[in-house]
Amino acid sequence: MTIAALFLMLFGFIFMGMPIAIALGFSSVTTILLFSNDSLPSVALKLFEATSEHYTLLAIPFFILSSAFLSTGGVAKRLINFAIDSIGHVRGGLAMASVMACMLFAAVSGSSPATVAAIGTIVIAGMVRAGYPESFAAGVIANAGTLGILIPPSIVMLVYAAATEVSASRMFMAGFIPGLMMGGILMIAIYITARIKKLPAQPFPGFRQLAKSGSIAMGGLMLIVIVLGSIYGGIASPTEAAAVAAVYAYLVAVFGYRDIGPMKGILWRNQGESSGAAAIRNLFQMAIALPKSVTNPEVRKVVLDGSKVSLMLLFIIANAMLFAHVLTTERIPHTIAETIIQWGLPAWGFLIVVNILLLIAGNFMEPSAILLIMAPILFPIATQLGIDPIHLGIIMVVNMEIGMLTPPVGLNLFVTAGITGKNMVWVIKACLPWLSLLLFFLILITYIPQISLFLPELIDSMRGY
Amino acid sequence: APVEIKFSHVVAENTPKGQMAIKFKELVDERLAGKVEVKVFPSSQLFGDNKVLEAMLLGDVQMAAPSLSKFQKYTKSLQVFDLPFLFKDMDAVERFQKGPEGQKLLGALQKKGLVGLGYLHNGMKQLSASAPLKVPADASGKKFRIMTSDVLQAQFEAVDAVPLKKPFSEVFTLLQTRAIDGQENTWSNIFSKKFFEVQPYITESNHGVLDYLIVTSAEFWMGLDDDLRTEISAALNDAIAYGNQIAAQKAESDKQAIIDSKRSEVVNLSDAERAQWVTAMKPVWKQFEDEIGADVISAAEASNQ
Amino acid sequence: MIRKVIDHFEESFLSLLMVSMTLLVFAEVVLRFGFNTGIHWAQEVTLLIAAWFVLYGASYGVKVGAHIGVDVFVKLLPSPIHRFLTLLAIVLALVYCGMFLYGSWIYLAKMKMIGIELEDLPIPKWIPMSILVIGFALLALRFLELGWKVLKGEVEGFHFVDEAAESMEIAEELKAAEAAEAAAKENNTKETK
Ligand code: NA
Ligand code: NA
């Protein structure tokens, strides 16, 4: 009865077009008022607790801010140059380099659609010029763009960690191998296609050029090193590492790359300038640019954009905590788990059901919203069936990746249609072969938990426990 | 309808506190069937430690058992339990809590609308760290995680250590990666939170006590019939006695389990070394004497005999 | 004019909360790692700023359409039905705000009466908590505003953030840059000729 009321209200409100945050909060409060004797003041208290007692959650706005600073076309160009210089000379190299650029940009920005837009705009045209079929190019990019939520740091993983209280740093580690693996699978598929279709290779630019583009790209890529390095190197917790990443991203964007902000257009070294003079000039200009950032419209826009995304997510999470509160106090996951166990559903069967449920949900909802609704329900059931929570998390994330490529709501499809100027049917057809690879990958991830668990467990054992 | 008591706590059901709550529920079911119903919510299902007292004041939770340090904004006098090297062992703690001053402290929260119903033991605190702590100088400059408590802050500052407040959820990672050097806790917490796996040295300092206070709201408590109140009190006291017994056993067995795991070396202090710690930390008493009350401190000290 | 000032204030305040939260945590890391010390009130203050950021920001999110929702289905419906459903959703959202306003008010009044201070700073707890009441009042205001627009027929539904469209901004920026570059190149070749 309670279960039915809660879910009917939730989905009724969502499909009425109510913001998901309000739908979650309102259906929860109404269920509390109807079926339990908690008072409204204590519900308000609960919401305040949800917004003010979860330090780990703050990693989310900090990462969003850092990705807002680095999700620019300029960063994308630098990463593409580096990727092409490193693997462009293999057969099908341009496509492989595009996948690599997607992985790198996605890792830094964490946003799938932004990756497709930034990398896709540049490389799809380039690939077509080099003789690749456009549908091939578009399909590869739309797919590789989804890796952003699997390769750490990942906001979706933080949301999962928040919903289930598993360790965010373990989730990050767990995503590493699957992320590289999926990228590898895409590249192998490209290589095979390239051999069959006799697709071209780029000339190797030489190690000097590679070193140069590599060091330029390093500015952005250092973010991953800083985040993972400070978490695992004993400097900071995930939340703190995220704050460091945000500050670093600001410094790189404004003082290093100078794509935005008060130093835009100022060269590191003017023509004919001695290095000493350039160093002094740069230092002086940076000292002025620091306070100027406060009023600079471009910097302000980045901060405001980051704030908008953050408040949206945090407000959903706060309301989702009310929802999770109703679930636990009404023992809903417990009831569902008991039913499932009564059916005699084994762990592998449960995982099939999970995958199907998530794939359906991914057809019309945002990843974070799905996670916040589904994780508190699936997590206790999985625990009872002996499935590792970290493994479940990676399964959910891979499902979310697939959701970005399936209609009607598939962000990567929309963006791909936008940058190629083609219609949705064309885009869906272009993505289909790659989507089937992703589905195959999902099966691997689901039934070989070691792919996800190997690295976190290795790190544990390296530390001697 | 029966009187409903929602008992909210933040630990798992298999801990001494969790067992005590379950025992209380069983005793009430047995003795006050139909008159009182206890519902236990473990593992912060209802509220975390920081908000549970507020929820109690709003009338949505009737019982909780936060650690004594959590009350510093409600009354200063309960800070006596945080003072370093005040109690020799758990027997002394027990004597003080059962004595007249300890019982008087149960009423210290009255002005803020809360009533203390009894103390529940966790145990004596030990110091764990990434390097062996033999004398106070070993702690100097090291970073220790503390819960929010002015006394605990002063205690670490007294040995020139750096007290840092970090949420419990982040402590394990911070210790594991050595971003923080050490922490203080009871044997059973060090064991259940797996701190011993990431802290190679544990000094058996017994420098302080970590106990809980079972509280209820004054409005709820005074609203009960006199005889009902007496019976609930009796059931609670029996449950506390049961919980304390488990806590004592668990402190011993967890300590042994930590030693057996060989992940962590237990550092024992000689009398002379211990005396150094006492000398360094005891000035903290003076610092908080005005807030806590000199009579309370001396009564606590007297319980050591 | 007044609208502009309000817009500017709302945006600046939200950004200020975001930046101060980030810098506080950053400062803690620098102090701990570089100077072996900490700020004893940092954690509590950071978390309170976070609460302000979310509860204050929620209303700003409605104003600028930063929330997410599922509107693929309602958009398929005929316009009058879509508008009716939106109005109904707004009324329910107002009920949601009303419940929280009522609950928050009592909660706040109780905290003020008991008179508890923050853990680490000598400030009464009810003062930072007042964002509960402020936030939900502002949220209700924004929903009323939206409802009015729907009634007047200016809009049909909630305006949700469109991540795909926002990502396209980067694409457009890149295309513009490319066009500018091509134009510059052409100019250059012309000049050298
Ligand atoms: Na990422
Ligand atoms: Na989808």
Short mmCIF file of N, CA and C in Angstrom, two decimals, chain B residues 50-51 54 57-58 72-74 112 141-143 148 153 162 164-167 174 179-180 219, chain C residues 28 32-33 36-40 43 106-107 110-111 114-121 125 129:
data_model
loop_
_atom_site.label_atom_id
_atom_site.label_comp_id
_atom_site.label_asym_id
_atom_site.label_seq_id
_atom_site.Cartn_x
_atom_site.Cartn_y
_atom_site.Cartn_z
N ASN B 50 24.05 14.50 15.06
CA ASN B 50 24.00 15.96 15.18
C ASN B 50 22.58 16.51 15.19
N LYS B 51 21.64 15.76 14.68
CA LYS B 51 20.29 16.30 14.56
C LYS B 51 19.29 15.59 15.47
N GLU B 54 17.68 17.60 18.27
CA GLU B 54 16.70 18.58 17.79
C GLU B 54 15.39 17.88 17.44
N LEU B 57 13.51 17.27 20.52
CA LEU B 57 12.83 18.46 21.02
C LEU B 57 11.56 18.74 20.22
N LEU B 58 11.56 18.33 18.96
CA LEU B 58 10.36 18.52 18.13
C LEU B 58 9.33 17.42 18.39
N GLN B 72 27.81 19.31 24.42
CA GLN B 72 28.49 20.49 24.94
C GLN B 72 27.74 21.79 24.71
N LYS B 73 26.86 21.84 23.71
CA LYS B 73 26.09 23.07 23.50
C LYS B 73 24.82 23.07 24.34
N TYR B 74 24.50 21.96 24.99
CA TYR B 74 23.29 21.89 25.80
C TYR B 74 23.62 22.12 27.27
N LYS B 112 17.29 22.78 28.80
CA LYS B 112 17.18 22.74 27.35
C LYS B 112 16.10 21.76 26.90
N GLY B 141 53.21 18.15 17.04
CA GLY B 141 53.17 18.45 15.60
C GLY B 141 52.34 17.47 14.79
N LYS B 142 51.85 16.39 15.43
CA LYS B 142 51.06 15.41 14.67
C LYS B 142 49.60 15.84 14.61
N LYS B 143 48.94 15.40 13.52
CA LYS B 143 47.54 15.78 13.33
C LYS B 143 46.62 14.67 13.83
N THR B 148 33.88 16.99 17.49
CA THR B 148 33.72 18.36 17.94
C THR B 148 33.58 18.39 19.45
N GLN B 153 39.82 19.26 22.01
CA GLN B 153 40.71 20.16 21.28
C GLN B 153 41.84 20.63 22.20
N VAL B 162 48.08 18.73 16.70
CA VAL B 162 47.13 19.54 15.95
C VAL B 162 45.80 18.80 15.87
N LEU B 164 42.19 18.12 14.54
CA LEU B 164 41.42 18.48 13.34
C LEU B 164 40.05 17.84 13.42
N LYS B 165 39.03 18.63 13.07
CA LYS B 165 37.69 18.07 13.06
C LYS B 165 37.40 17.57 11.66
N LYS B 166 37.07 16.31 11.57
CA LYS B 166 36.73 15.77 10.26
C LYS B 166 35.54 14.86 10.47
N PRO B 167 34.62 14.84 9.49
CA PRO B 167 33.46 13.96 9.64
C PRO B 167 33.89 12.50 9.73
N LEU B 174 41.30 9.32 5.42
CA LEU B 174 42.34 10.27 5.81
C LEU B 174 43.44 9.58 6.62
N ALA B 179 46.91 11.38 5.58
CA ALA B 179 46.64 12.82 5.56
C ALA B 179 46.46 13.31 6.99
N ILE B 180 45.99 12.41 7.87
CA ILE B 180 45.91 12.68 9.30
C ILE B 180 46.73 11.60 9.99
N GLU B 219 9.41 16.98 27.83
CA GLU B 219 7.97 17.06 27.56
C GLU B 219 7.35 15.67 27.50
N GLU C 28 41.80 24.70 3.85
CA GLU C 28 42.05 23.66 4.86
C GLU C 28 43.15 22.70 4.41
N ARG C 32 46.72 22.30 6.22
CA ARG C 32 47.08 21.03 6.81
C ARG C 32 48.34 20.46 6.18
N PHE C 33 48.39 20.52 4.86
CA PHE C 33 49.52 19.92 4.17
C PHE C 33 50.75 20.82 4.22
N ASN C 36 50.78 22.41 8.55
CA ASN C 36 50.48 21.53 9.67
C ASN C 36 49.52 22.14 10.68
N THR C 37 48.49 22.75 10.19
CA THR C 37 47.50 23.29 11.10
C THR C 37 46.12 23.26 10.42
N GLY C 38 45.10 23.76 11.09
CA GLY C 38 43.76 23.71 10.51
C GLY C 38 42.95 24.92 10.96
N ILE C 39 41.72 25.00 10.47
CA ILE C 39 40.83 26.06 10.93
C ILE C 39 39.73 25.34 11.70
N HIS C 40 39.58 25.63 13.00
CA HIS C 40 38.69 24.75 13.77
C HIS C 40 37.22 24.92 13.41
N GLN C 43 34.93 23.31 8.99
CA GLN C 43 33.99 22.28 8.57
C GLN C 43 32.54 22.71 8.77
N ILE C 106 8.17 26.15 12.52
CA ILE C 106 8.07 25.57 13.87
C ILE C 106 9.44 25.11 14.37
N TYR C 107 10.17 24.49 13.47
CA TYR C 107 11.51 24.01 13.80
C TYR C 107 12.39 25.17 14.25
N LYS C 110 11.39 26.64 17.60
CA LYS C 110 11.82 25.77 18.70
C LYS C 110 13.31 25.99 18.99
N MET C 111 14.11 26.04 17.93
CA MET C 111 15.55 26.23 18.11
C MET C 111 15.84 27.58 18.75
N ILE C 114 14.92 27.27 22.53
CA ILE C 114 15.91 26.51 23.30
C ILE C 114 17.22 27.28 23.40
N GLY C 115 17.56 28.01 22.33
CA GLY C 115 18.74 28.87 22.38
C GLY C 115 20.05 28.12 22.35
N ILE C 116 20.25 27.31 21.34
CA ILE C 116 21.51 26.58 21.21
C ILE C 116 22.41 27.31 20.24
N GLU C 117 23.72 27.27 20.53
CA GLU C 117 24.67 27.92 19.63
C GLU C 117 25.26 26.90 18.65
N LEU C 118 25.92 27.41 17.61
CA LEU C 118 26.66 26.55 16.70
C LEU C 118 27.76 25.84 17.48
N GLU C 119 28.25 24.72 16.95
CA GLU C 119 29.27 23.95 17.66
C GLU C 119 30.57 24.74 17.82
N ASP C 120 30.96 25.43 16.77
CA ASP C 120 32.30 26.02 16.77
C ASP C 120 32.33 27.54 16.81
N LEU C 121 31.18 28.16 16.67
CA LEU C 121 31.15 29.62 16.68
C LEU C 121 30.05 30.10 17.62
N LYS C 125 22.12 29.06 16.72
CA LYS C 125 21.94 28.13 15.61
C LYS C 125 20.79 28.52 14.69
N MET C 129 20.08 28.66 10.29
CA MET C 129 18.99 27.77 9.87
C MET C 129 17.84 28.50 9.20
#
